Coordinates of C-alpha atoms and ligand atoms in Angstrom, one line a residue:
T64 CA 103.9 -65.6 136.7
A65 CA 106.3 -63.5 137.9
A66 CA 106.1 -60.1 137.9
K67 CA 109.0 -58.3 136.5
I68 CA 111.9 -56.5 138.0
L69 CA 112.2 -52.6 137.2
S70 CA 114.8 -52.4 139.7
V71 CA 117.0 -53.6 142.5
Q72 CA 118.1 -51.1 144.7
I73 CA 120.5 -51.6 148.4
V74 CA 119.3 -49.0 150.6
S75 CA 120.8 -48.9 154.7
Y76 CA 119.2 -48.5 157.2
G77 CA 120.9 -48.2 160.9
D78 CA 123.6 -51.0 161.0
H79 CA 120.9 -52.9 158.8
Q80 CA 121.3 -53.3 154.6
M81 CA 117.9 -54.2 152.9
L82 CA 117.5 -55.0 149.4
V83 CA 114.4 -53.4 147.8
L84 CA 113.4 -55.0 144.5
T85 CA 110.3 -52.5 142.9
R86 CA 108.6 -54.9 140.7
D87 CA 105.9 -54.3 137.8
V88 CA 102.3 -56.2 138.8
T89 CA 100.6 -54.2 136.0
Q90 CA 101.4 -57.4 133.5
M91 CA 100.3 -59.4 136.7
E92 CA 97.1 -57.5 137.6
K93 CA 95.9 -57.5 133.6
L94 CA 96.1 -61.0 134.1
E95 CA 94.3 -61.7 137.5
R96 CA 91.6 -59.1 135.5
M97 CA 91.6 -62.0 132.6
R98 CA 91.1 -64.9 134.4
R99 CA 88.3 -63.0 136.4
D100 CA 86.5 -61.9 133.3
F101 CA 86.4 -65.5 131.6
I102 CA 85.2 -66.7 134.7
A103 CA 82.7 -64.5 135.1
N104 CA 81.6 -65.3 131.6
V105 CA 81.2 -68.8 131.9
S106 CA 79.0 -68.9 134.2
H107 CA 77.1 -66.3 132.7
E108 CA 76.7 -68.3 129.8
L109 CA 76.1 -71.3 131.2
K110 CA 73.6 -69.8 133.4
T111 CA 71.1 -68.2 130.7
P112 CA 70.5 -71.5 129.6
L113 CA 70.2 -72.9 132.4
T114 CA 67.7 -70.8 133.8
V115 CA 65.8 -71.2 130.7
L116 CA 65.6 -75.0 130.6
T117 CA 65.0 -75.3 134.6
G118 CA 61.7 -72.9 133.8
F119 CA 60.5 -75.3 131.2
L120 CA 60.9 -78.5 133.4
E121 CA 59.2 -77.3 136.1
T122 CA 56.4 -76.0 133.9
F123 CA 56.6 -79.5 132.7
R124 CA 55.8 -80.4 135.8
D125 CA 53.2 -78.9 137.4
L126 CA 51.2 -78.1 134.9
P127 CA 49.1 -79.9 132.6
L128 CA 50.3 -79.8 129.1
S129 CA 48.3 -81.5 125.6
P130 CA 50.9 -83.4 123.5
E131 CA 51.3 -80.6 121.1
Q132 CA 52.7 -78.7 123.9
Q133 CA 54.4 -81.0 125.8
H134 CA 56.2 -81.2 122.0
E135 CA 56.8 -77.6 121.8
Y136 CA 58.4 -77.5 125.3
L137 CA 60.9 -80.6 124.4
N138 CA 61.6 -78.5 120.9
L139 CA 62.5 -75.5 123.6
M140 CA 64.1 -77.8 126.0
H141 CA 66.0 -79.0 123.5
T142 CA 67.6 -75.8 122.4
Q143 CA 68.9 -74.5 125.4
A144 CA 70.5 -78.0 126.4
S145 CA 72.2 -77.9 122.3
R146 CA 73.7 -74.2 123.2
M147 CA 75.3 -75.2 126.7
Q148 CA 76.9 -78.1 124.9
N149 CA 78.1 -76.1 122.1
L150 CA 80.1 -73.4 124.8
V151 CA 81.9 -76.8 126.9
E152 CA 82.6 -78.1 123.3
D153 CA 84.0 -74.5 122.5
L154 CA 85.6 -74.4 125.5
L155 CA 87.0 -77.5 125.2
T156 CA 88.6 -77.4 122.0
L157 CA 90.2 -73.2 123.2
S158 CA 91.6 -74.7 126.2
A159 CA 93.3 -77.9 124.2
L160 CA 94.3 -75.2 122.0
E161 CA 96.0 -73.1 124.2
S162 CA 98.0 -75.7 126.5
A163 CA 99.9 -77.2 123.4
G164 CA 103.0 -76.1 121.2
T165 CA 102.7 -75.5 117.0
H166 CA 101.9 -77.9 114.5
K167 CA 104.9 -76.7 112.1
D168 CA 106.1 -80.5 111.6
G169 CA 102.4 -81.8 111.4
E170 CA 101.2 -84.2 108.8
A171 CA 100.3 -83.0 105.6
V172 CA 96.4 -81.9 105.2
D173 CA 94.9 -81.7 101.6
L174 CA 93.4 -78.2 102.4
S175 CA 91.5 -77.6 99.1
G176 CA 89.8 -81.0 100.0
L177 CA 88.3 -79.5 103.4
A178 CA 88.4 -76.3 102.4
Q179 CA 85.8 -77.9 99.9
R180 CA 84.0 -79.6 102.6
C181 CA 83.6 -76.5 104.6
A182 CA 82.1 -74.7 101.9
D183 CA 79.5 -77.6 101.4
E184 CA 78.6 -77.1 105.2
G185 CA 78.6 -73.8 104.7
I186 CA 76.0 -74.7 101.8
Q187 CA 74.1 -76.9 103.9
L188 CA 73.9 -74.4 106.7
S189 CA 72.2 -71.9 104.9
A190 CA 69.6 -74.2 103.3
G191 CA 69.3 -72.2 99.9
K192 CA 69.0 -68.4 101.5
H193 CA 71.8 -66.9 100.0
D194 CA 73.9 -67.5 97.1
I195 CA 77.3 -68.8 97.5
S196 CA 79.8 -69.5 94.8
V197 CA 83.1 -71.3 95.6
H198 CA 86.6 -71.5 94.3
V199 CA 88.8 -73.7 95.6
E200 CA 92.1 -74.4 93.8
P201 CA 93.3 -78.2 93.8
G202 CA 96.1 -79.7 95.0
L203 CA 96.8 -77.4 97.5
K204 CA 98.2 -78.8 100.8
T205 CA 99.8 -77.5 104.0
Q206 CA 100.9 -79.1 107.3
G207 CA 99.9 -79.3 110.9
N208 CA 96.5 -80.9 112.1
Q209 CA 93.6 -81.7 110.5
A210 CA 91.0 -81.4 113.4
E211 CA 91.9 -77.9 113.8
L212 CA 92.4 -76.8 110.7
H213 CA 88.6 -77.8 110.1
S214 CA 87.4 -75.7 113.2
A215 CA 89.1 -72.6 112.1
L216 CA 87.8 -73.1 108.4
S217 CA 84.1 -73.7 109.0
N218 CA 83.8 -71.4 111.8
I219 CA 84.9 -68.6 109.3
V220 CA 81.9 -69.8 106.8
T221 CA 79.4 -70.5 109.7
N222 CA 80.1 -66.9 110.4
A223 CA 79.2 -65.2 107.1
V224 CA 75.9 -67.5 107.2
R225 CA 74.9 -66.4 110.0
Y226 CA 75.7 -62.9 109.7
T227 CA 74.4 -62.2 106.0
P228 CA 71.1 -61.9 105.2
E229 CA 69.0 -63.6 103.4
A230 CA 69.6 -63.7 99.0
G231 CA 72.9 -61.9 100.0
K232 CA 76.6 -63.4 98.4
I233 CA 79.0 -65.1 100.1
E234 CA 82.0 -66.1 98.3
I235 CA 84.4 -69.0 99.5
R236 CA 88.0 -68.8 97.9
L237 CA 91.3 -70.8 98.1
V238 CA 94.3 -70.2 95.8
R239 CA 97.5 -70.2 96.2
G240 CA 98.8 -67.1 96.9
Q241 CA 101.0 -64.5 99.0
N242 CA 101.4 -63.1 102.3
D243 CA 102.0 -59.5 103.9
L244 CA 105.3 -60.4 103.3
G245 CA 104.8 -61.2 99.5
Q246 CA 106.0 -64.9 100.7
P247 CA 104.3 -67.4 98.2
C248 CA 100.8 -69.7 100.9
N249 CA 97.7 -71.2 101.0
V250 CA 95.0 -68.3 100.7
F251 CA 91.5 -68.9 102.1
T252 CA 89.0 -66.3 101.4
V253 CA 85.8 -65.4 103.0
K254 CA 84.0 -62.8 101.7
D255 CA 80.3 -62.1 102.4
N256 CA 78.1 -58.6 102.0
G257 CA 76.3 -59.2 105.0
I258 CA 75.8 -57.0 108.0
G259 CA 79.8 -55.9 108.3
I260 CA 81.3 -55.2 111.6
A261 CA 82.8 -51.3 112.5
A262 CA 86.1 -50.7 112.8
E263 CA 86.7 -49.9 116.8
H264 CA 85.0 -54.1 117.0
I265 CA 87.5 -55.0 114.7
P266 CA 90.7 -56.1 117.0
R267 CA 88.9 -57.2 119.1
L268 CA 86.7 -60.1 117.8
T269 CA 89.4 -63.0 118.0
E270 CA 88.9 -62.3 122.1
R271 CA 86.8 -64.6 123.7
F272 CA 83.4 -64.0 124.4
Y273 CA 83.9 -60.6 122.6
R274 CA 80.3 -60.3 120.8
V275 CA 79.4 -57.1 118.4
D276 CA 75.8 -57.9 119.0
R277 CA 74.9 -60.4 122.1
S278 CA 71.7 -61.4 121.3
R279 CA 71.9 -61.4 117.6
S280 CA 74.7 -63.9 118.2
R281 CA 73.0 -66.2 120.9
E282 CA 69.7 -66.2 118.6
S283 CA 72.3 -67.4 115.8
G284 CA 73.8 -70.2 118.0
G285 CA 76.9 -68.6 118.5
T286 CA 79.0 -69.2 121.5
G287 CA 81.4 -65.9 120.9
L288 CA 84.6 -68.3 120.7
G289 CA 84.8 -68.7 117.2
L290 CA 87.1 -66.5 116.0
A291 CA 88.8 -66.8 119.3
I292 CA 89.5 -70.8 118.3
V293 CA 90.6 -69.4 114.8
K294 CA 93.2 -67.3 116.3
H295 CA 95.2 -69.8 117.8
V296 CA 94.6 -72.1 115.0
V297 CA 96.0 -69.8 113.0
S298 CA 99.0 -69.0 115.1
R299 CA 99.6 -72.8 116.0
H300 CA 100.0 -73.1 111.7
D301 CA 102.0 -70.9 111.2
G302 CA 99.7 -68.8 109.5
E303 CA 97.9 -64.9 109.5
L304 CA 94.4 -63.8 109.5
D305 CA 93.6 -60.9 108.4
I306 CA 89.6 -59.3 109.0
Q307 CA 88.3 -56.6 106.0
S308 CA 84.7 -55.6 107.0
R309 CA 82.8 -52.2 106.8
P310 CA 79.2 -51.9 108.7
N311 CA 76.1 -52.6 105.6
V312 CA 78.8 -53.6 103.3
G313 CA 80.6 -56.3 104.5
S314 CA 83.3 -58.6 105.8
T315 CA 86.4 -60.3 104.2
F316 CA 88.2 -62.9 106.2
T317 CA 91.7 -64.2 105.1
I318 CA 93.6 -67.1 106.2
C319 CA 97.1 -67.4 105.1
L320 CA 98.9 -71.2 105.8
P321 CA 102.0 -71.6 104.5
L322 CA 102.4 -74.6 101.7
L323 CA 103.6 -77.7 102.1
R324 CA 106.8 -78.4 103.1
A325 CA 109.4 -80.5 100.8
S326 CA 110.0 -82.6 103.7
A327 CA 106.7 -83.1 105.1
A328 CA 105.3 -83.6 101.5
K329 CA 107.9 -86.7 101.4
A330 CA 107.3 -87.6 104.4
A331 CA 103.0 -88.0 103.5
Ligands
ADP476 P1 80.0 -65.7 118.0 O1 79.8 -67.2 118.4 O2 79.4 -64.8 118.7 O3 79.7 -65.8 116.2 P2 83.4 -65.1 117.1 O4 84.1 -65.5 118.2 O5 82.7 -66.0 115.8 O6 81.6 -65.6 117.9 O7 82.3 -63.7 116.2 C1 82.8 -62.6 117.3 C2 81.9 -61.9 116.5 O8 82.3 -61.0 115.5 C3 80.0 -62.8 116.6 O9 79.6 -62.3 117.8 C4 79.9 -61.4 115.7 O10 79.4 -60.4 116.0 C5 81.3 -61.3 114.8 N1 81.4 -61.4 112.8 C6 81.8 -62.6 112.4 N2 81.8 -62.4 111.8 C7 81.1 -62.2 110.9 C8 80.9 -61.7 109.9 N3 80.8 -62.7 108.7 N4 80.0 -60.5 109.8 C9 79.2 -59.5 110.5 N5 79.8 -60.1 112.1 C10 80.3 -61.3 111.9

């Protein structure tokens, strides 16, 4: 990225005249720092499971193990390989999202069906450990990309299940409501009474690899990229993401998405 030019001056120097450009390199330095941090984060995230995996492989190779131990080691290795796979998949999703434009003219998407599907996936993931209530208004639609919207809604639901202790309450809703400007839109809300998030962390949650509690996120299979993906998907669909949370009280994640435009509805 070219640095912004702050001033242009002509300076006389003996018989010569010089053109002096003052550039603002702060933005360039910030981008460069972000790029370096990102590479360091990816390397670290891949290195950890790889180190554990290599350790298990060496034990497997060098020590006589009973069939039960072999089974246990294979399961542990599988967990580490899955972790790396999730990370690489999320990285690919994120890079595809960052490179393409918006979806304002995308296909008509059955948002009610999608919300119900994500709720069902959440119920399955919770495996009866939470009290999950679902209210999906039928017939709601938006325009855009179905797979991207699925990954955004399901990330929010999955997080609620992961960050809410057993027996906690989770409410999943999709209704026709209003955005901040009072315009009608589709409102998808996931409210939990889980661990919550302190105010200082909230603005940074959608940064890549930002986690409030690293070990808790890893334990539950998180990559730290989920909300970065959500933010990109929502903005590509001309929507809004809102996060309200209080530690030990719970969190409410809200996504507003435009209603289906008449022209897109006809084409569908
Ligand atoms: P992760 O893969 O770590 O879950 P995300 O980008 O999805 O990454 O979320 C970033 C962080 O936001 C999480 O590590 C967690 O600390 C916090 N978080 C997300 N959803 C919730 C929630 N429903 N309750 C409490 N904390 C949450």
